[in-house]
Amino acid sequence: MTTKWVYAFEEGNAAMRDLLGGKGANLAEMTGIGLPVPPGFIITTEACLAYLNQGEQFPEGMWDQAVTAMGELAKKMNRQFGDNSDPLLVSVRSGARFSMPGMMDTILNLGLNDEAVKALEARSGDARFAWDAYRRLVQMFGKVVLDIEGHLFEELLDRIKAEEGIQTDPEISAQGWQKVTQWFKDLIKKETGEEFPQDPWQQLERAVEAVFKSWNGKRAVDYRNATGISHDLGTAVNIQTMVFGNVGWDSGSGVAFTRDPSTGERDLFGEYLFNAQGEDVVSGARTPTEVHHLAEEAPEAWKTLSTISDKLEKHYRNMQDMEFTIENGKLWMLQTRNGKRTAAAEVKIAVDMVDEGLISQEEAVSRIEWFQIDQLLHPRFDEEEVAKVGVLAKGLNASPGAAVGKVYFDADTAEEKAKAGEAVILVRPETTPDDVHGMLVAEGILTQHGGATSHAAVVARQLGKPCVAGCEGLRISLKERQFEADGTVVKEGDTLSLDGGTGRVFLGVIPTVAPSFDDQPELQRILDWADQIRRLEVWANADDPDQAARARRYGAQGIGLCRTEHMFLGDRTEKFQQAVLAAERGDRDEFQRVLDDILLPLQREDFYGIFKVMDGLPVIIRLLDPPLHEFLPALEELVEQVAILKTQGKSDPQKEALLATVRDMHEFNPMLGLRGCRLGITMPELNTMQVRAIFEAACDAAKEGTVVKPEVMIPLTSHVNELNRIQPLLEDVAKTVMKEKGIEVEYKFGTMIEIPRAALTAGEIAEVAQFFSFGTNDLTQMAFGISRDDAERKFLLRYADPHDLNILPTNPFQAIDQIGVGRLMQMAVDEGRAARPDLEVGICGEHGGEASSIDFCHRIGLDYVSCSPFRVPVARLAAAHAVINEKRS
Ligand code: PEP
Ligand code: MG
């Protein structure tokens, strides 16, 4: 049996996206549910792949099937394709599995030629329309199929307007369009040496080939690389009977979303133009009218559109992005798809759809992607700073977020500068698919023309990039590489700040502030639902009461890591140095005095603050981890200072003594040196001071009625004997303090698992430790034998770049290496729990806030993940997704 390469719209449905592409599957679905869709058919994605894999040959039988399908169309429309006396005209559009905005082009009015255009003129009684239609075909064919640069056509359009003394395309006369058509044909001849094909079947064949080839075009490949879409899907081709929005003022074209794609508000959102085709609406050449005006200007079409909008939403249970054309008052649907939207809209729509009974809470949770939560919690501009600077220009708030960067006026330069590490704002008169590579790397996008559904707006929303569109106050000069706004000239390389949420543009850098979680009630509802689904608890890494308070507001259920070394920084460094130097001198009395009199009270205060904030929740406090010389001046610095003094014939005995100490403490591999529990073992006074501070603070807070659950964490254990040595000593301190204070609190002693040997001997270690916390930063460094901070600068990013060395699938410091490091973790969980069934196990390395790692932690049965306070909302969602994923697989 020969393969079926071609499907009529009646033969498909929405479930056939893989084969028919998104657009085709939805056209088929709309046809199936009885909506007014111009008849057509789809050539499958498999045909595209076969074509590309067979040296650019149509697969056997495909063309015959397409010809037969055209015959069926002819019967339905009562017109023949290729009949120059009454031509059937079609559009050819690409449509891949995933919609890729503006990635591949459309060709309209196929079937026209020098003869058929006259028949179209006679049929419509409108010469202007007929010649405009023909020139569009020649122009699109020239651009898309023959690869002629678009601006060459645009220049001829400018020429005719100059000749006719007019400003806009709709004013061009019938004779003008006729002339332009000839110029376009001449241009094609000049650029390619061939004539524009007069044979409609040849037009069709070449258009289909062009769609197939565009799958491997640079733009499409760049976009797929950036968004992680597979290169092996191929695109379908949609061939559809033309309906015309430009046959007079009772016709038009528009784009509408069933809900507002920026805010999620439940109200039709969109734009239309009378006497125009679809491309006129998105090109920004004419300013479209807001869709609600249809209610007065074309009431019948408005009623149909509103009804269809409701029907499509109920049918798809998702917000739809629709394209429609009105031909002599009758509304036709040309496309529907799930609409691209901002993160805020995604969340609001999901919550509203639960309230409307369209979807379940679980479905709402599963629809939100982790990075959307991240976007909602991105910094915003500080309004106090904004007030000082003043607004340079204002445009449409096309895609929210705050962006700061240097201005560049073309995508290639933007890409080059971004690669060199600059933050870039791409400024364009308007964007087209040719600009997407620049948009991908830009912090934000600013356009002079175009509306809320313009290319720039749609793509920016999808990419989650701030965008201000249609900023008509700018006067961009691409030639001089500058723009002028309100009397200010901004040159290439100047810095701008863009507020995509309000459409404001500022000169210079506006500082940002942390976002507010409290005024995002819909986000909170989604996360509450996520909490009901997830099994993993979400804790936070926090080093002070402020961070702990933020973590709690964001929903943290405990502190998984309080890094106490951060408490010895800033103005406390000097005090800590005093202790270190005394210890190194062997002056035990002075060492103890600094610890007891100076550092203990400070630490107690730190811990007390955290316990108060975390009332009722566990708090894991890690004993000092880094090597002590990190708190002293750098060796090179001291050497230099002492040398300079010497050349001046001076000396500073104190500095020289300090230098001697630092030299003495110097290690070749400090990360593998005297740090973690090794410090505590060789210098137990440090740890006993910290444990005393923890328990004094805990007891003080408990006496005030606060429920405290301190958990003391010993870092960098490699051998159980390390714990055997230090832990009983520290437990004694805890007990002594509680006795002194006359109050008992619930507590635990446990350890980090961050050295492979600890994971391999977890059974022994769990005999002593009451909890494990995976320090996957160190565990990854030591499992790979890679020093993160050095490697990320040198080779690691290249290792994980699929276009470069491609040795690792991802950077293992971002996402857990499940096969290697993950195996160590799994082993440690299993053996640890075998030795101690109620062993508490979590993760506090950076991976604790990363979605794929959280999914892994769920699967290997951890009790919690701990991450930075800002990541807590993301982790709550990702932990729920882990449960949903597990159910689905
Ligand atoms: C770790 O190693 O994963 C960890 C949390 O400790 P640090 O990053 O402080 O070394
Ligand atoms: Mg560590």
Coordinates of N, CA and C in Angstrom, one line a residue, residues 666-756:
H666 N 48.8 28.3 54.0 CA 48.6 28.1 52.6 C 48.4 26.6 52.2
E667 N 47.5 26.4 51.3 CA 47.3 25.0 50.8 C 47.2 25.0 49.3
F668 N 47.7 23.9 48.7 CA 47.6 23.9 47.2 C 46.2 23.6 46.7
N669 N 45.5 22.8 47.4 CA 44.1 22.5 47.0 C 43.2 22.8 48.2
P670 N 43.0 24.0 48.5 CA 42.2 24.4 49.8 C 40.9 23.7 49.8
M671 N 40.2 23.5 48.7 CA 38.9 22.8 48.7 C 39.0 21.4 49.2
L672 N 40.2 20.8 49.1 CA 40.4 19.4 49.5 C 41.2 19.4 50.8
G673 N 41.3 20.6 51.5 CA 42.3 20.7 52.5 C 41.6 20.7 53.9
L674 N 42.2 21.6 54.7 CA 41.7 21.7 56.1 C 40.4 22.5 56.2
R675 N 39.3 21.9 56.0 CA 38.0 22.5 56.0 C 37.0 21.6 56.5
G676 N 35.7 22.0 56.7 CA 34.7 21.1 57.1 C 34.9 20.5 58.5
C677 N 34.6 19.3 58.7 CA 34.7 18.7 60.0 C 36.2 18.5 60.4
R678 N 37.0 18.6 59.4 CA 38.5 18.4 59.7 C 38.9 19.6 60.6
L679 N 38.3 20.8 60.3 CA 38.6 21.9 61.1 C 38.1 21.7 62.5
G680 N 36.9 21.3 62.6 CA 36.2 21.1 63.9 C 37.0 20.0 64.7
I681 N 37.5 19.0 64.0 CA 38.2 18.0 64.8 C 39.6 18.5 65.3
T682 N 40.3 19.3 64.4 CA 41.6 19.8 64.9 C 41.5 21.0 65.7
M683 N 40.3 21.7 65.7 CA 40.2 22.9 66.5 C 38.8 22.9 67.1
P684 N 38.5 22.0 68.0 CA 37.1 21.8 68.4 C 36.5 23.0 69.1
E685 N 37.3 23.9 69.6 CA 36.7 25.1 70.3 C 35.8 25.9 69.3
L686 N 36.1 25.9 68.0 CA 35.3 26.6 67.1 C 33.9 26.0 67.1
N687 N 33.8 24.7 66.9 CA 32.5 24.0 66.8 C 31.8 24.1 68.1
T688 N 32.5 23.9 69.2 CA 31.7 23.9 70.5 C 31.2 25.3 70.8
M689 N 31.9 26.3 70.4 CA 31.3 27.7 70.5 C 30.0 27.8 69.7
Q690 N 30.1 27.3 68.4 CA 28.9 27.4 67.6 C 27.7 26.6 68.1
V691 N 28.0 25.4 68.6 CA 26.9 24.6 69.1 C 26.3 25.2 70.4
R692 N 27.2 25.8 71.2 CA 26.7 26.5 72.4 C 25.8 27.7 72.0
A693 N 26.3 28.4 71.0 CA 25.4 29.6 70.5 C 24.1 29.1 70.0
I694 N 24.1 28.0 69.3 CA 22.9 27.4 68.7 C 21.9 27.1 69.8
F695 N 22.4 26.4 70.8 CA 21.5 25.9 71.9 C 21.1 27.0 72.9
E696 N 22.0 27.9 73.1 CA 21.6 29.0 74.0 C 20.5 29.8 73.3
A697 N 20.6 30.0 72.0 CA 19.6 30.8 71.3 C 18.3 30.0 71.2
A698 N 18.4 28.7 71.0 CA 17.2 27.9 70.9 C 16.5 27.8 72.2
C699 N 17.2 27.7 73.3 CA 16.6 27.6 74.6 C 15.9 29.0 75.0
D700 N 16.6 30.1 74.6 CA 16.1 31.4 74.9 C 14.8 31.6 74.2
A701 N 14.8 31.2 72.9 CA 13.6 31.4 72.1 C 12.4 30.4 72.6
A702 N 12.8 29.2 73.0 CA 11.8 28.2 73.4 C 11.2 28.7 74.7
K703 N 12.0 29.4 75.6 CA 11.4 29.9 76.8 C 10.3 31.0 76.6
E704 N 10.4 31.6 75.4 CA 9.4 32.6 75.0 C 8.2 32.0 74.3
G705 N 8.3 30.7 74.2 CA 7.1 30.0 73.6 C 7.3 29.7 72.1
T706 N 8.5 30.0 71.6 CA 8.8 29.7 70.2 C 9.1 28.2 70.1
V707 N 8.5 27.6 69.0 CA 8.8 26.2 68.9 C 10.1 26.1 68.0
V708 N 11.2 25.6 68.6 CA 12.5 25.5 67.9 C 12.8 24.1 67.6
K709 N 13.4 23.9 66.4 CA 13.8 22.5 66.0 C 15.2 22.6 65.4
P710 N 16.2 22.9 66.2 CA 17.6 23.0 65.6 C 18.1 21.6 65.2
E711 N 18.8 21.7 64.0 CA 19.5 20.5 63.5 C 20.9 20.9 63.2
V712 N 21.9 20.3 63.9 CA 23.3 20.7 63.7 C 23.9 19.8 62.7
M713 N 24.5 20.5 61.7 CA 25.0 19.8 60.5 C 26.5 19.9 60.5
I714 N 27.1 18.7 60.4 CA 28.6 18.6 60.4 C 29.0 18.4 58.9
P715 N 29.8 19.4 58.4 CA 30.1 19.3 57.0 C 31.3 18.4 56.6
L716 N 31.3 18.0 55.3 CA 32.4 17.4 54.7 C 32.9 16.1 55.4
T717 N 32.0 15.3 55.9 CA 32.4 14.0 56.4 C 32.8 13.1 55.3
S718 N 33.9 12.3 55.6 CA 34.3 11.3 54.6 C 34.4 10.0 55.3
H719 N 34.6 9.9 56.6 CA 34.7 8.7 57.3 C 33.9 8.7 58.6
V720 N 33.2 7.6 58.9 CA 32.4 7.6 60.1 C 33.1 8.0 61.4
N721 N 34.4 7.7 61.4 CA 35.2 8.0 62.6 C 35.3 9.5 62.8
E722 N 35.2 10.3 61.8 CA 35.2 11.7 62.0 C 34.0 12.1 62.8
L723 N 32.8 11.6 62.5 CA 31.6 11.8 63.3 C 31.8 11.3 64.7
N724 N 32.3 10.0 64.8 CA 32.5 9.4 66.1 C 33.3 10.3 67.0
R725 N 34.3 11.0 66.4 CA 35.2 11.8 67.2 C 34.5 13.1 67.6
I726 N 33.8 13.8 66.7 CA 33.3 15.1 67.0 C 31.9 15.2 67.6
Q727 N 31.0 14.3 67.0 CA 29.6 14.5 67.4 C 29.3 14.3 68.9
P728 N 29.8 13.3 69.5 CA 29.5 13.1 71.0 C 29.9 14.4 71.8
L729 N 31.0 15.0 71.4 CA 31.5 16.2 72.1 C 30.5 17.3 72.0
L730 N 30.0 17.4 70.8 CA 29.0 18.5 70.5 C 27.7 18.2 71.1
E731 N 27.3 16.9 71.1 CA 26.0 16.6 71.8 C 26.1 16.9 73.3
D732 N 27.3 16.7 73.8 CA 27.5 17.0 75.3 C 27.2 18.5 75.5
V733 N 27.8 19.3 74.6 CA 27.6 20.8 74.7 C 26.1 21.1 74.7
A734 N 25.4 20.5 73.8 CA 24.0 20.7 73.6 C 23.3 20.4 74.9
K735 N 23.6 19.2 75.5 CA 22.9 18.8 76.7 C 23.2 19.7 77.9
T736 N 24.5 20.1 77.9 CA 24.9 21.0 79.0 C 24.2 22.3 79.0
V737 N 24.1 22.9 77.8 CA 23.4 24.2 77.6 C 21.9 24.0 78.0
M738 N 21.3 22.9 77.6 CA 19.8 22.8 77.9 C 19.7 22.6 79.4
K739 N 20.6 22.0 80.0 CA 20.6 21.8 81.5 C 20.7 23.2 82.2
E740 N 21.7 23.9 81.7 CA 22.0 25.3 82.2 C 20.7 26.2 82.1
K741 N 20.1 26.0 80.9 CA 18.9 26.9 80.7 C 17.6 26.4 81.3
G742 N 17.7 25.1 81.7 CA 16.5 24.5 82.3 C 15.4 24.3 81.4
I743 N 15.7 24.0 80.1 CA 14.6 23.7 79.2 C 15.2 22.7 78.1
E744 N 14.3 21.8 77.7 CA 14.7 20.8 76.7 C 14.1 21.2 75.3
V745 N 14.9 21.1 74.3 CA 14.3 21.3 72.9 C 14.6 20.1 72.1
E746 N 13.7 20.0 71.0 CA 13.9 18.8 70.1 C 15.0 19.2 69.2
Y747 N 16.0 18.2 69.0 CA 17.1 18.6 68.1 C 17.6 17.3 67.4
K748 N 18.5 17.6 66.4 CA 19.1 16.5 65.7 C 20.6 16.8 65.4
F749 N 21.4 15.8 65.3 CA 22.8 16.0 64.8 C 22.9 15.1 63.5
G750 N 23.4 15.7 62.5 CA 23.5 15.0 61.2 C 24.7 15.5 60.4
T751 N 24.8 15.1 59.2 CA 25.9 15.5 58.4 C 25.6 15.7 56.9
M752 N 26.5 16.5 56.3 CA 26.4 16.7 54.8 C 26.9 15.4 54.2
I753 N 26.3 15.0 53.1 CA 26.9 14.0 52.3 C 27.4 14.7 51.0
E754 N 28.7 15.0 51.0 CA 29.2 15.8 49.8 C 30.6 15.2 49.4
I755 N 31.0 14.1 50.0 CA 32.3 13.5 49.5 C 31.8 12.1 49.1
P756 N 32.3 11.6 47.9 CA 31.8 10.3 47.4 C 32.0 9.2 48.5

